[in-house]
Coordinates of C-alpha atoms and ligand atoms in Angstrom, one line a residue:
M1 CA 6.8 16.6 -9.5
E2 CA 5.6 13.4 -11.1
Y3 CA 5.2 10.3 -8.9
V4 CA 3.3 8.0 -11.2
K5 CA 3.9 7.4 -14.9
G6 CA 2.3 5.3 -17.6
E7 CA -1.3 4.0 -17.8
P8 CA -2.3 2.6 -14.4
Y9 CA -4.7 -0.3 -14.9
F10 CA -7.0 0.2 -11.9
C11 CA -8.2 3.7 -12.5
K12 CA -9.4 2.6 -16.0
A13 CA -12.4 1.3 -14.1
K14 CA -15.7 2.2 -15.7
N15 CA -17.2 3.4 -12.4
K16 CA -15.3 6.5 -11.5
I17 CA -15.2 8.2 -8.1
K18 CA -17.6 11.1 -8.4
N19 CA -16.1 14.6 -8.8
F20 CA -15.8 16.9 -5.8
P21 CA -15.6 20.7 -5.9
Y22 CA -12.5 22.7 -5.1
L23 CA -12.5 24.8 -1.9
N24 CA -13.4 28.5 -2.6
K25 CA -13.9 29.9 0.8
D26 CA -12.4 29.9 4.3
I27 CA -13.7 27.1 6.5
K28 CA -13.2 25.6 10.0
C29 CA -13.1 21.9 11.1
E30 CA -11.8 19.7 13.9
I31 CA -9.5 17.6 11.7
L32 CA -8.0 18.3 8.3
I33 CA -6.7 15.4 6.3
I34 CA -4.4 16.4 3.5
G35 CA -4.2 13.9 0.6
G36 CA -6.9 11.8 -0.9
G37 CA -5.0 8.6 -1.9
I38 CA -6.0 5.3 -0.3
N39 CA -4.5 6.3 3.0
G40 CA -6.4 9.6 3.4
I41 CA -9.6 8.1 2.1
I42 CA -9.5 5.1 4.5
L43 CA -8.7 7.5 7.4
N44 CA -11.4 10.0 6.3
N45 CA -14.0 7.2 6.2
Y46 CA -13.2 6.1 9.7
L47 CA -12.7 9.4 11.5
S48 CA -15.7 11.1 9.8
E49 CA -18.1 8.9 11.8
N50 CA -17.2 10.6 15.1
H51 CA -15.3 13.8 14.2
D52 CA -15.8 16.9 12.0
V53 CA -13.3 16.1 9.2
V54 CA -12.4 17.8 6.0
L55 CA -10.5 15.9 3.3
V56 CA -8.6 17.8 0.5
D57 CA -6.6 16.6 -2.4
K58 CA -4.6 18.7 -4.9
S59 CA -5.8 16.6 -7.8
R60 CA -8.4 13.8 -8.2
L61 CA -9.0 11.3 -5.4
G62 CA -7.3 7.9 -5.8
Y63 CA -5.3 8.7 -8.8
N64 CA -1.8 8.9 -7.4
C65 CA 0.4 6.0 -6.2
T66 CA -2.9 4.3 -5.1
S67 CA -3.9 3.5 -8.6
S68 CA -0.5 2.0 -9.4
A69 CA -0.5 -0.4 -6.4
T70 CA -0.6 -4.0 -7.3
A71 CA -2.9 -4.5 -4.2
L72 CA -1.6 -7.7 -2.8
L73 CA -2.9 -7.5 0.8
E74 CA -0.7 -9.6 3.0
Y75 CA 0.0 -9.8 6.7
Q76 CA 3.8 -10.4 6.6
L77 CA 6.3 -7.7 6.0
D78 CA 8.8 -7.3 3.2
D79 CA 11.5 -8.9 5.3
F80 CA 11.5 -12.1 7.3
A81 CA 11.4 -12.0 11.1
E82 CA 15.1 -12.9 11.5
D83 CA 16.1 -9.8 9.3
L84 CA 14.1 -7.5 11.6
S85 CA 15.6 -8.7 14.8
N86 CA 17.7 -5.5 15.2
E87 CA 14.7 -3.3 15.1
L88 CA 11.8 -5.3 16.5
T89 CA 11.4 -8.0 19.1
N90 CA 9.8 -11.3 18.2
E91 CA 6.8 -10.3 20.2
E92 CA 6.4 -7.1 18.2
I93 CA 6.7 -9.0 14.9
I94 CA 4.0 -11.5 16.0
K95 CA 1.8 -8.5 17.0
I96 CA 2.4 -6.9 13.6
Y97 CA 1.6 -10.1 11.7
K98 CA -1.6 -10.5 13.8
M99 CA -2.5 -6.9 13.1
G100 CA -2.1 -7.6 9.4
L101 CA -4.5 -10.6 9.6
K102 CA -7.0 -8.5 11.6
S103 CA -6.8 -5.7 9.0
I104 CA -7.7 -8.2 6.3
K105 CA -10.7 -9.3 8.4
E106 CA -11.8 -5.7 8.8
I107 CA -11.8 -5.3 5.0
C108 CA -14.0 -8.4 4.8
E109 CA -16.4 -6.9 7.3
F110 CA -16.6 -3.7 5.4
I111 CA -17.4 -5.6 2.2
K112 CA -20.0 -7.8 4.0
K113 CA -21.7 -4.6 5.2
N114 CA -21.5 -2.5 2.0
G115 CA -21.3 -5.1 -0.8
N116 CA -18.4 -6.1 -3.0
F117 CA -18.0 -3.4 -5.6
C118 CA -14.2 -3.5 -5.6
E119 CA -13.3 -7.0 -6.8
F120 CA -12.3 -8.0 -3.3
S121 CA -11.4 -11.6 -2.7
L122 CA -9.7 -13.5 0.1
K123 CA -6.6 -15.2 -1.2
S124 CA -3.9 -17.6 -0.3
T125 CA -0.3 -16.3 -0.5
L126 CA 3.1 -17.8 -1.5
V127 CA 6.5 -16.4 -1.0
F128 CA 9.2 -18.5 -2.5
T129 CA 12.8 -18.8 -3.6
D130 CA 14.5 -20.8 -6.3
Q131 CA 17.9 -20.3 -4.7
I132 CA 19.4 -23.1 -2.5
L133 CA 21.3 -20.6 -0.4
K134 CA 18.0 -19.1 0.8
V135 CA 16.4 -22.4 1.9
K136 CA 17.6 -22.0 5.5
K137 CA 16.1 -18.5 5.8
F138 CA 12.8 -19.8 4.5
K139 CA 12.9 -22.7 7.0
N140 CA 13.5 -20.3 9.8
E141 CA 10.6 -18.0 8.9
Y142 CA 8.3 -21.0 8.4
K143 CA 9.2 -22.3 11.8
F144 CA 8.8 -18.9 13.4
R145 CA 5.3 -18.5 12.0
E146 CA 4.2 -22.1 12.6
E147 CA 5.4 -22.0 16.3
N148 CA 3.5 -18.8 16.8
G149 CA 0.2 -20.1 15.5
F150 CA 0.1 -18.9 11.9
E151 CA -1.4 -21.4 9.4
V152 CA 1.5 -22.1 7.0
K153 CA 2.7 -24.8 4.8
F154 CA 6.3 -25.4 3.7
I155 CA 6.7 -25.9 0.0
D156 CA 9.8 -27.6 -1.4
E157 CA 10.9 -29.4 -4.6
E158 CA 8.9 -32.5 -3.6
N159 CA 5.5 -31.0 -3.0
N160 CA 5.7 -28.0 -5.3
P161 CA 2.3 -27.6 -7.0
F162 CA 3.4 -24.6 -9.1
P163 CA 4.7 -24.8 -12.7
F164 CA 8.0 -22.9 -11.8
K165 CA 11.0 -24.0 -9.8
I166 CA 10.8 -23.6 -6.0
K167 CA 13.6 -24.6 -3.6
A168 CA 11.6 -23.3 -0.6
G169 CA 8.3 -21.5 -0.2
I170 CA 5.8 -20.5 2.5
F171 CA 2.2 -20.9 1.6
C172 CA -0.6 -19.4 3.7
K173 CA -4.1 -20.7 2.9
N174 CA -6.4 -17.6 2.8
G175 CA -3.6 -15.5 4.5
G176 CA -4.1 -12.6 2.2
A177 CA -6.6 -10.7 0.0
E178 CA -6.8 -8.6 -3.1
F179 CA -9.0 -5.8 -4.5
N180 CA -9.0 -3.0 -7.0
P181 CA -7.5 -0.2 -5.0
Y182 CA -9.2 2.5 -7.0
L183 CA -12.7 0.9 -6.6
F184 CA -12.1 0.3 -2.9
C185 CA -11.4 4.0 -2.6
K186 CA -14.7 4.7 -4.4
Q187 CA -16.6 2.6 -2.0
M188 CA -14.9 4.2 1.0
I189 CA -15.7 7.7 -0.3
E190 CA -19.3 6.7 -0.9
T191 CA -19.7 5.4 2.6
S192 CA -18.0 8.3 4.4
Y193 CA -20.1 10.6 6.6
N194 CA -18.7 13.9 5.4
Q195 CA -19.2 13.9 1.7
S196 CA -20.0 17.7 1.7
K197 CA -16.5 18.3 3.2
I198 CA -14.4 16.6 0.6
F199 CA -12.5 18.9 -1.9
E200 CA -10.5 18.0 -5.0
N201 CA -8.1 20.3 -6.9
T202 CA -7.3 21.9 -3.6
E203 CA -3.6 22.0 -2.9
I204 CA -2.3 22.9 0.6
D205 CA 0.6 25.3 0.1
S206 CA 1.5 26.0 3.7
I207 CA 0.7 25.2 7.3
Y208 CA 1.1 27.7 10.1
K209 CA 0.0 28.4 13.7
E210 CA -2.2 31.1 15.1
D211 CA -2.8 30.9 18.9
D212 CA -3.9 27.3 19.6
K213 CA -5.3 26.8 16.0
I214 CA -3.5 25.5 13.0
I215 CA -4.1 27.0 9.6
A216 CA -3.6 25.3 6.2
K217 CA -3.5 27.7 3.3
T218 CA -4.7 26.5 -0.1
N219 CA -3.3 27.4 -3.5
F220 CA -6.3 29.7 -4.0
G221 CA -5.5 31.6 -0.8
N222 CA -8.3 30.2 1.3
K223 CA -7.7 29.1 4.9
I224 CA -8.8 25.9 6.7
T225 CA -8.6 26.5 10.4
C226 CA -8.5 23.3 12.5
K227 CA -7.3 21.7 15.7
K228 CA -5.4 18.8 14.1
I229 CA -3.9 18.3 10.6
I230 CA -3.1 14.8 9.3
I231 CA -0.6 14.7 6.5
S232 CA -1.4 11.9 4.2
T233 CA 0.3 13.1 1.1
G234 CA 1.9 9.8 0.2
F235 CA 5.5 10.3 -0.5
N236 CA 5.3 14.0 -1.4
E237 CA 7.2 15.5 1.5
T238 CA 6.8 19.2 0.7
L239 CA 4.5 19.7 3.7
T240 CA 6.0 17.3 6.2
P241 CA 8.1 19.2 8.8
Q242 CA 10.6 16.4 8.9
K243 CA 12.1 15.5 5.6
N244 CA 13.5 12.2 4.4
L245 CA 11.1 10.2 6.5
S246 CA 11.6 7.3 4.1
E247 CA 13.9 6.1 1.4
K248 CA 12.3 6.3 -2.0
F249 CA 12.2 3.9 -4.9
I250 CA 10.3 3.5 -8.1
S251 CA 8.4 0.3 -8.6
Y252 CA 7.3 -1.0 -12.0
S253 CA 4.3 -3.0 -13.1
I254 CA 3.0 -4.6 -16.3
V255 CA -0.5 -6.1 -16.9
T256 CA -0.9 -8.7 -19.6
N257 CA -3.8 -9.4 -21.9
P258 CA -6.6 -11.7 -20.5
I259 CA -5.1 -15.3 -20.8
D260 CA -7.6 -18.1 -21.6
N261 CA -7.6 -21.3 -19.7
F262 CA -4.8 -20.3 -17.4
D263 CA -4.3 -20.1 -13.7
W264 CA -2.0 -21.5 -11.0
Y265 CA -2.4 -23.3 -7.7
D266 CA -5.2 -21.7 -5.7
K267 CA -4.8 -18.5 -7.8
C268 CA -2.7 -17.3 -4.9
L269 CA -0.8 -14.0 -4.5
I270 CA 2.9 -14.7 -5.3
Q271 CA 6.2 -13.0 -4.3
D272 CA 9.6 -14.2 -5.1
F273 CA 12.6 -13.4 -2.9
K274 CA 14.9 -12.3 -5.6
D275 CA 16.9 -9.1 -5.7
P276 CA 15.3 -7.1 -7.3
Y277 CA 12.1 -8.9 -6.2
H278 CA 8.8 -9.5 -8.1
Y279 CA 5.2 -10.0 -7.1
L280 CA 2.2 -11.1 -9.1
R281 CA -1.5 -12.0 -9.0
L282 CA -4.2 -12.9 -11.4
L283 CA -6.8 -10.2 -12.0
P284 CA -10.5 -11.1 -12.2
D285 CA -10.4 -10.9 -16.0
N286 CA -7.5 -13.4 -16.0
R287 CA -4.8 -10.9 -16.8
I288 CA -1.6 -11.2 -14.8
I289 CA -0.4 -8.1 -13.0
F290 CA 3.4 -8.4 -12.4
G291 CA 5.4 -5.9 -10.5
G292 CA 8.8 -5.2 -8.9
E293 CA 12.2 -4.5 -10.4
D294 CA 12.5 -1.4 -8.0
T295 CA 15.1 1.2 -8.6
K296 CA 16.3 4.0 -6.4
Y297 CA 14.5 7.2 -6.8
N298 CA 16.5 10.1 -8.2
I299 CA 15.1 13.5 -7.1
K300 CA 16.6 15.2 -10.2
K301 CA 14.9 12.8 -12.6
P302 CA 12.1 11.2 -10.6
I303 CA 10.8 8.9 -13.3
N304 CA 13.4 8.1 -16.0
E305 CA 11.4 6.9 -19.1
K306 CA 14.3 5.1 -20.7
L307 CA 15.0 3.1 -17.5
A308 CA 11.2 2.4 -17.1
L309 CA 11.1 0.9 -20.6
K310 CA 14.0 -1.3 -19.6
K311 CA 12.3 -2.4 -16.4
Y312 CA 9.0 -3.2 -18.2
K313 CA 11.0 -5.5 -20.5
A314 CA 12.8 -7.1 -17.6
L315 CA 9.4 -7.8 -16.0
E316 CA 8.1 -9.3 -19.2
N317 CA 11.2 -11.5 -19.5
Q318 CA 10.9 -12.6 -15.9
L319 CA 7.2 -13.5 -16.3
K320 CA 7.9 -15.5 -19.4
K321 CA 10.7 -17.3 -17.5
M322 CA 8.3 -18.3 -14.8
F323 CA 5.6 -19.5 -17.3
P324 CA 7.6 -20.5 -20.5
F325 CA 4.5 -22.2 -21.9
L326 CA 2.8 -18.8 -22.1
K327 CA 5.6 -17.2 -24.1
D328 CA 3.5 -16.8 -27.3
K329 CA 0.3 -16.0 -25.5
I330 CA 1.4 -13.0 -23.5
Q331 CA 1.0 -9.5 -24.7
I332 CA 1.6 -6.5 -22.4
D333 CA -1.5 -4.2 -22.3
Y334 CA -0.5 -1.9 -19.5
K335 CA 2.8 -0.5 -18.2
F336 CA 3.1 1.9 -15.3
C337 CA 5.3 2.8 -12.4
G338 CA 5.1 4.8 -9.2
L339 CA 6.9 6.0 -6.2
F340 CA 7.3 3.5 -3.4
A341 CA 8.7 4.3 0.0
S342 CA 10.6 2.2 2.5
T343 CA 11.8 2.5 6.0
T344 CA 14.4 0.1 7.4
N345 CA 11.7 -2.2 8.7
N346 CA 9.1 -1.1 6.1
L347 CA 6.6 0.0 8.7
G348 CA 4.9 3.3 7.9
V349 CA 5.1 6.6 9.7
I350 CA 1.9 7.0 11.6
G351 CA 1.5 9.4 14.5
K352 CA 2.5 12.8 15.9
S353 CA 5.1 14.8 14.1
N354 CA 8.2 15.6 16.2
E355 CA 7.7 19.3 15.6
D356 CA 4.1 19.8 16.6
P357 CA 1.8 17.3 18.4
N358 CA -1.2 18.7 16.4
I359 CA 0.4 17.8 13.1
L360 CA 0.2 14.0 12.5
Y361 CA 1.5 11.8 9.8
F362 CA -0.4 9.0 8.1
L363 CA 2.2 7.6 5.6
S364 CA 2.5 4.0 4.5
C365 CA 5.7 2.3 3.5
G366 CA 6.6 -1.0 2.0
A367 CA 4.8 -3.7 0.1
N368 CA 1.9 -3.9 2.4
G369 CA 1.3 -0.2 2.8
I370 CA -2.5 -0.7 2.3
I371 CA -2.7 -3.0 5.3
N372 CA -0.7 -0.4 7.3
A373 CA -3.4 2.1 6.5
I374 CA -6.3 -0.2 7.6
F375 CA -4.5 -0.8 10.9
G376 CA -3.1 2.7 11.2
R377 CA -6.5 4.4 11.4
H378 CA -7.0 2.8 14.8
L379 CA -3.6 4.1 15.9
I380 CA -4.5 7.6 14.8
E381 CA -7.9 7.4 16.6
D382 CA -6.1 6.4 19.8
I383 CA -3.6 9.2 19.5
L384 CA -6.4 11.7 19.0
N385 CA -8.2 10.4 22.1
E386 CA -4.9 10.3 24.0
L387 CA -5.3 6.6 24.6
P388 CA -2.2 4.4 24.9
N389 CA -1.4 2.1 22.0
D390 CA 1.3 -0.5 21.9
F391 CA 2.2 0.4 18.3
E392 CA 2.7 4.2 18.9
Y393 CA 6.5 4.1 19.2
I394 CA 6.9 1.4 16.5
F395 CA 5.2 3.6 13.9
S396 CA 6.3 6.9 15.2
A397 CA 8.4 9.6 13.4
K398 CA 10.5 9.7 16.6
R399 CA 12.0 6.4 15.8
L400 CA 13.5 7.8 12.6
L401 CA 15.3 10.7 14.2
Ligands
FAD1 C1 4.1 -0.2 -8.3 C2 3.6 -0.2 -6.9 C3 3.0 -1.4 -6.4 C4 2.5 -1.4 -5.1 N1 2.0 -2.6 -4.7 C5 1.4 -2.6 -3.4 C6 0.8 -3.8 -3.0 O1 0.8 -4.8 -3.7 N2 0.2 -3.8 -1.8 C7 0.2 -2.7 -1.0 O2 -0.3 -2.7 0.2 N3 0.9 -1.6 -1.4 C8 1.4 -1.5 -2.6 N4 2.1 -0.4 -3.0 C9 2.1 0.8 -2.1 C10 0.8 1.6 -2.1 O3 0.6 2.0 -3.4 C11 0.9 2.8 -1.1 O4 1.1 2.3 0.2 C12 -0.3 3.6 -1.2 O5 -0.8 3.9 -2.5 C13 -0.1 4.9 -0.5 O6 -1.3 5.7 -0.6 P1 -1.2 7.2 -0.2 O7 -2.7 7.6 -0.1 O8 -0.4 7.4 1.0 O9 -0.5 7.9 -1.4 P2 -1.0 8.5 -2.8 O10 -1.9 7.5 -3.5 O11 0.2 8.9 -3.5 O12 -1.9 9.7 -2.4 C14 -1.4 10.9 -1.9 C15 -2.3 12.0 -2.3 O13 -1.9 13.3 -1.7 C16 -2.2 14.3 -2.6 N5 -1.3 15.4 -2.2 C17 0.0 15.5 -2.2 N6 0.4 16.7 -1.8 C18 -0.7 17.4 -1.6 C19 -0.9 18.8 -1.1 N7 0.1 19.6 -0.8 N8 -2.2 19.2 -0.9 C20 -3.2 18.4 -1.2 N9 -3.1 17.1 -1.6 C21 -1.8 16.6 -1.8 C22 -1.9 13.7 -4.0 O14 -2.6 14.4 -5.0 C23 -2.4 12.2 -3.8 O15 -3.7 12.0 -4.3 C24 2.6 -0.3 -4.3 C25 3.1 0.9 -4.8 C26 3.6 0.9 -6.1 C27 4.2 2.2 -6.6

């Protein structure tokens, strides 16, 4: 089944992740992580410091949905606090926002320690609407964040520093970050403690139990015997005991040519609040990456090429509408799309499976899935050490039953 189509921009990087062998014998370990996308790679880097961890991927590391992520790293969720009030208390939302900010700090610390080889940069963020009917919603969210100590500025028609129409916007100075997700994976792999225990082209076909051990069988018939399995296969649910953990969409992206002498206020990360929504940022070589226009995933025809072409065109038109003075300067150099998963509150599924406490999930959802993964590694570690964690139920598979 194909989950990504087109020519993802980020894995075109000159510095590739080195190749790892496929597994050709039976092995044992404490923890097996299945799936070497950004989630599995982040978790492997973290857990391999103190545990005996094996990481396997059925193809190449970092090439699946990870390389099609636009990689806007933000603390807020896809919905505003008032839209989440049926699912989360205000206290929980504040904790989640703070956890997002802390995760961005943790990426900064990683870069400080290991050098910046993944185009990482702290960024300001803007979420805006051009619809009068949504102004009240924006005012409420602004007030919610301001009253709870988040540094935010309200943007309206009077103080709008952007060249496009804004009825209401929330601007956060240095409230986000960006990086090249593929190169970040490369750095995480290179700083992992278990490089001799990483295997590519090694697909797990089945998982079964023998006494108190769990066994994962590969496509070549080899067995990996372990105490815990962490399923980090993105949105491929063939191995997850519980199906339909999330609702699936396809999200589309275009990347323009490098545009001379162009930027916008503070080169911030931008999201509109339209339906379908859009998000954009400036890449280091001054290309614009512009994504969104999500459509429902159809299992019979996962990626419909005709529809994808329509969506790339819709993105291009929308971009030109935002910056009409660039109309003749924009050329689209890359087009790609990938599977994108959502839960009702867009928090991922991180923790024990309902069927077996030794099989755990590490699945991200929503537009800030990467931040979920940075935070989620601590949650997994607490669960492995049987320590309480306030977020355990909020991210659990149990909540989806
Ligand atoms: C267009 C688009 C834009 C996005 N923009 C953003 C954004 O701006 N910010 C953000 O935070 N998030 C964004 N996301 C979401 C982000 O991409 C995901 O949260 C993230 O990539 C999930 O990573 P993953 O490791 O879980 O999945 P994947 O990258 O899909 O990795 C899963 C891996 O599991 C492997 N695998 C699957 N089955 C098996 C098996 N049986 N055995 C062994 N290996 C297996 C696959 O080969 C794959 O490498 C975006 C997504 C899309 C599609």
